[in-house]
Every structure is written in structure tokens, then in C-alpha cells.
Amino acid sequence: MANIKSAKKRILVTATRTARNKSIKSAVKTSIKKVEAAAAAKNKEEATAALINASSTIAKAAKKGVYHKNNAARKVSRLAKLVNEI
């Protein structure tokens, strides 16, 4: 354990941010899985609705700095391509 006050604070802040990032990444992965499941079932309406939700979730994650903007754009693009192929 750190002895310096600023180092102790950094440990606490890092733990808080890690928990937040983990939660956001989990939400993104869940929304992606919903789109992929709907696409696999060939359900265009459900897949489109899930895509809108997923793209919103991914954009929020990118805005908060959890994902790089290009990484987020790539994820949304792949999902949109998957839905459009149905």
C-alpha cells in the first residue's frame, strides 16, 4: 500500500474509474449481442431497434472515453452492415 497521500488518492480514483469503465463496456457488449442475436434470427425489425440502442450505447461510451472514437465507429459500422445484410 502507498504511503504518500496523492498515491493513495490515485489508487482510489483508479478503482472508481475501472469499475465505471467495466460497467460501460459490459453494457456495450450486451447491446452488441442483442443485435447479433436478432440478426441471426433474421428478425429485421428487432435487429433495427437493437441497432439503434446499441449505437447509442457505443456513442455514449466513446464520449466518456471508454472507447476511442474510431473503435466506436468501427463497432457501429459492423453492426449496421450486419443488420443491412438481413
JSON list of C-alpha atoms in Angstrom, two decimals:
[
{"chain": "A", "resi": 1, "resn": "MET", "atom": "CA", "xyz": [0.00, 0.00, 0.00]},
{"chain": "A", "resi": 2, "resn": "ALA", "atom": "CA", "xyz": [1.17, 3.51, -0.80]},
{"chain": "A", "resi": 3, "resn": "ASN", "atom": "CA", "xyz": [2.31, 5.85, 1.97]},
{"chain": "A", "resi": 4, "resn": "ILE", "atom": "CA", "xyz": [2.02, 9.14, 0.10]},
{"chain": "A", "resi": 5, "resn": "LYS", "atom": "CA", "xyz": [-1.36, 10.85, 0.24]},
{"chain": "A", "resi": 6, "resn": "SER", "atom": "CA", "xyz": [-1.53, 11.57, -3.50]},
{"chain": "A", "resi": 7, "resn": "ALA", "atom": "CA", "xyz": [-0.65, 7.94, -4.31]},
{"chain": "A", "resi": 8, "resn": "LYS", "atom": "CA", "xyz": [-3.44, 6.73, -2.02]},
{"chain": "A", "resi": 9, "resn": "LYS", "atom": "CA", "xyz": [-5.86, 9.02, -3.82]},
{"chain": "A", "resi": 10, "resn": "ARG", "atom": "CA", "xyz": [-4.71, 7.76, -7.23]},
{"chain": "A", "resi": 11, "resn": "ILE", "atom": "CA", "xyz": [-5.39, 4.18, -6.12]},
{"chain": "A", "resi": 12, "resn": "LEU", "atom": "CA", "xyz": [-8.94, 5.10, -5.06]},
{"chain": "A", "resi": 13, "resn": "VAL", "atom": "CA", "xyz": [-9.64, 7.12, -8.22]},
{"chain": "A", "resi": 14, "resn": "THR", "atom": "CA", "xyz": [-8.27, 4.35, -10.44]},
{"chain": "A", "resi": 15, "resn": "ALA", "atom": "CA", "xyz": [-10.50, 1.79, -8.73]},
{"chain": "A", "resi": 16, "resn": "THR", "atom": "CA", "xyz": [-13.55, 4.02, -9.24]},
{"chain": "A", "resi": 17, "resn": "ARG", "atom": "CA", "xyz": [-12.77, 4.63, -12.91]},
{"chain": "A", "resi": 18, "resn": "THR", "atom": "CA", "xyz": [-12.05, 0.96, -13.52]},
{"chain": "A", "resi": 19, "resn": "ALA", "atom": "CA", "xyz": [-15.43, 0.00, -12.09]},
{"chain": "A", "resi": 20, "resn": "ARG", "atom": "CA", "xyz": [-17.18, 2.62, -14.24]},
{"chain": "A", "resi": 21, "resn": "ASN", "atom": "CA", "xyz": [-15.36, 1.55, -17.39]},
{"chain": "A", "resi": 22, "resn": "LYS", "atom": "CA", "xyz": [-16.11, -2.11, -16.73]},
{"chain": "A", "resi": 23, "resn": "SER", "atom": "CA", "xyz": [-19.81, -1.36, -16.32]},
{"chain": "A", "resi": 24, "resn": "ILE", "atom": "CA", "xyz": [-19.93, 0.67, -19.54]},
{"chain": "A", "resi": 25, "resn": "LYS", "atom": "CA", "xyz": [-18.01, -1.96, -21.53]},
{"chain": "A", "resi": 26, "resn": "SER", "atom": "CA", "xyz": [-20.37, -4.65, -20.24]},
{"chain": "A", "resi": 27, "resn": "ALA", "atom": "CA", "xyz": [-23.40, -2.64, -21.37]},
{"chain": "A", "resi": 28, "resn": "VAL", "atom": "CA", "xyz": [-21.86, -2.18, -24.83]},
{"chain": "A", "resi": 29, "resn": "LYS", "atom": "CA", "xyz": [-21.13, -5.89, -25.17]},
{"chain": "A", "resi": 30, "resn": "THR", "atom": "CA", "xyz": [-24.68, -6.78, -24.11]},
{"chain": "A", "resi": 31, "resn": "SER", "atom": "CA", "xyz": [-26.21, -4.40, -26.65]},
{"chain": "A", "resi": 32, "resn": "ILE", "atom": "CA", "xyz": [-23.97, -5.81, -29.40]},
{"chain": "A", "resi": 33, "resn": "LYS", "atom": "CA", "xyz": [-25.01, -9.36, -28.51]},
{"chain": "A", "resi": 34, "resn": "LYS", "atom": "CA", "xyz": [-28.68, -8.35, -28.78]},
{"chain": "A", "resi": 35, "resn": "VAL", "atom": "CA", "xyz": [-28.14, -7.02, -32.31]},
{"chain": "A", "resi": 36, "resn": "GLU", "atom": "CA", "xyz": [-26.22, -10.14, -33.33]},
{"chain": "A", "resi": 37, "resn": "ALA", "atom": "CA", "xyz": [-28.89, -12.44, -31.86]},
{"chain": "A", "resi": 38, "resn": "ALA", "atom": "CA", "xyz": [-31.67, -10.62, -33.71]},
{"chain": "A", "resi": 39, "resn": "ALA", "atom": "CA", "xyz": [-29.64, -10.72, -36.93]},
{"chain": "A", "resi": 40, "resn": "ALA", "atom": "CA", "xyz": [-29.01, -14.43, -36.51]},
{"chain": "A", "resi": 41, "resn": "ALA", "atom": "CA", "xyz": [-32.76, -14.97, -36.09]},
{"chain": "A", "resi": 42, "resn": "LYS", "atom": "CA", "xyz": [-33.34, -12.96, -39.32]},
{"chain": "A", "resi": 43, "resn": "ASN", "atom": "CA", "xyz": [-35.64, -10.58, -37.44]},
{"chain": "A", "resi": 44, "resn": "LYS", "atom": "CA", "xyz": [-35.17, -7.28, -39.28]},
{"chain": "A", "resi": 45, "resn": "GLU", "atom": "CA", "xyz": [-37.43, -5.13, -37.06]},
{"chain": "A", "resi": 46, "resn": "GLU", "atom": "CA", "xyz": [-35.94, -6.36, -33.80]},
{"chain": "A", "resi": 47, "resn": "ALA", "atom": "CA", "xyz": [-32.41, -6.07, -35.18]},
{"chain": "A", "resi": 48, "resn": "THR", "atom": "CA", "xyz": [-33.02, -2.50, -36.31]},
{"chain": "A", "resi": 49, "resn": "ALA", "atom": "CA", "xyz": [-34.38, -1.50, -32.90]},
{"chain": "A", "resi": 50, "resn": "ALA", "atom": "CA", "xyz": [-31.44, -3.20, -31.18]},
{"chain": "A", "resi": 51, "resn": "LEU", "atom": "CA", "xyz": [-29.02, -1.44, -33.56]},
{"chain": "A", "resi": 52, "resn": "ILE", "atom": "CA", "xyz": [-30.38, 1.98, -32.62]},
{"chain": "A", "resi": 53, "resn": "ASN", "atom": "CA", "xyz": [-29.98, 1.16, -28.93]},
{"chain": "A", "resi": 54, "resn": "ALA", "atom": "CA", "xyz": [-26.51, -0.31, -29.45]},
{"chain": "A", "resi": 55, "resn": "SER", "atom": "CA", "xyz": [-25.22, 2.62, -31.48]},
{"chain": "A", "resi": 56, "resn": "SER", "atom": "CA", "xyz": [-26.44, 5.00, -28.77]},
{"chain": "A", "resi": 57, "resn": "THR", "atom": "CA", "xyz": [-24.72, 2.96, -26.06]},
{"chain": "A", "resi": 58, "resn": "ILE", "atom": "CA", "xyz": [-21.49, 2.79, -28.05]},
{"chain": "A", "resi": 59, "resn": "ALA", "atom": "CA", "xyz": [-21.57, 6.54, -28.74]},
{"chain": "A", "resi": 60, "resn": "LYS", "atom": "CA", "xyz": [-22.00, 7.28, -25.04]},
{"chain": "A", "resi": 61, "resn": "ALA", "atom": "CA", "xyz": [-19.07, 5.00, -24.22]},
{"chain": "A", "resi": 62, "resn": "ALA", "atom": "CA", "xyz": [-16.90, 6.80, -26.77]},
{"chain": "A", "resi": 63, "resn": "LYS", "atom": "CA", "xyz": [-17.96, 10.18, -25.40]},
{"chain": "A", "resi": 64, "resn": "LYS", "atom": "CA", "xyz": [-16.92, 9.12, -21.90]},
{"chain": "A", "resi": 65, "resn": "GLY", "atom": "CA", "xyz": [-13.54, 7.95, -23.17]},
{"chain": "A", "resi": 66, "resn": "VAL", "atom": "CA", "xyz": [-14.07, 4.24, -22.62]},
{"chain": "A", "resi": 67, "resn": "TYR", "atom": "CA", "xyz": [-13.60, 3.56, -26.34]},
{"chain": "A", "resi": 68, "resn": "HIS", "atom": "CA", "xyz": [-11.64, 5.54, -28.92]},
{"chain": "A", "resi": 69, "resn": "LYS", "atom": "CA", "xyz": [-13.93, 7.25, -31.43]},
{"chain": "A", "resi": 70, "resn": "ASN", "atom": "CA", "xyz": [-12.61, 5.16, -34.34]},
{"chain": "A", "resi": 71, "resn": "ASN", "atom": "CA", "xyz": [-13.14, 1.96, -32.36]},
{"chain": "A", "resi": 72, "resn": "ALA", "atom": "CA", "xyz": [-16.72, 3.02, -31.62]},
{"chain": "A", "resi": 73, "resn": "ALA", "atom": "CA", "xyz": [-17.33, 3.94, -35.27]},
{"chain": "A", "resi": 74, "resn": "ARG", "atom": "CA", "xyz": [-15.99, 0.56, -36.37]},
{"chain": "A", "resi": 75, "resn": "LYS", "atom": "CA", "xyz": [-18.30, -1.29, -33.97]},
{"chain": "A", "resi": 76, "resn": "VAL", "atom": "CA", "xyz": [-21.36, 0.66, -35.16]},
{"chain": "A", "resi": 77, "resn": "SER", "atom": "CA", "xyz": [-20.40, 0.17, -38.79]},
{"chain": "A", "resi": 78, "resn": "ARG", "atom": "CA", "xyz": [-20.04, -3.59, -38.41]},
{"chain": "A", "resi": 79, "resn": "LEU", "atom": "CA", "xyz": [-23.40, -3.84, -36.67]},
{"chain": "A", "resi": 80, "resn": "ALA", "atom": "CA", "xyz": [-25.11, -1.71, -39.31]},
{"chain": "A", "resi": 81, "resn": "LYS", "atom": "CA", "xyz": [-23.61, -3.85, -42.07]},
{"chain": "A", "resi": 82, "resn": "LEU", "atom": "CA", "xyz": [-24.83, -6.98, -40.29]},
{"chain": "A", "resi": 83, "resn": "VAL", "atom": "CA", "xyz": [-28.39, -5.62, -39.99]},
{"chain": "A", "resi": 84, "resn": "ASN", "atom": "CA", "xyz": [-28.46, -4.38, -43.60]},
{"chain": "A", "resi": 85, "resn": "GLU", "atom": "CA", "xyz": [-27.50, -7.82, -44.88]},
{"chain": "A", "resi": 86, "resn": "ILE", "atom": "CA", "xyz": [-30.71, -9.34, -43.49]}
]
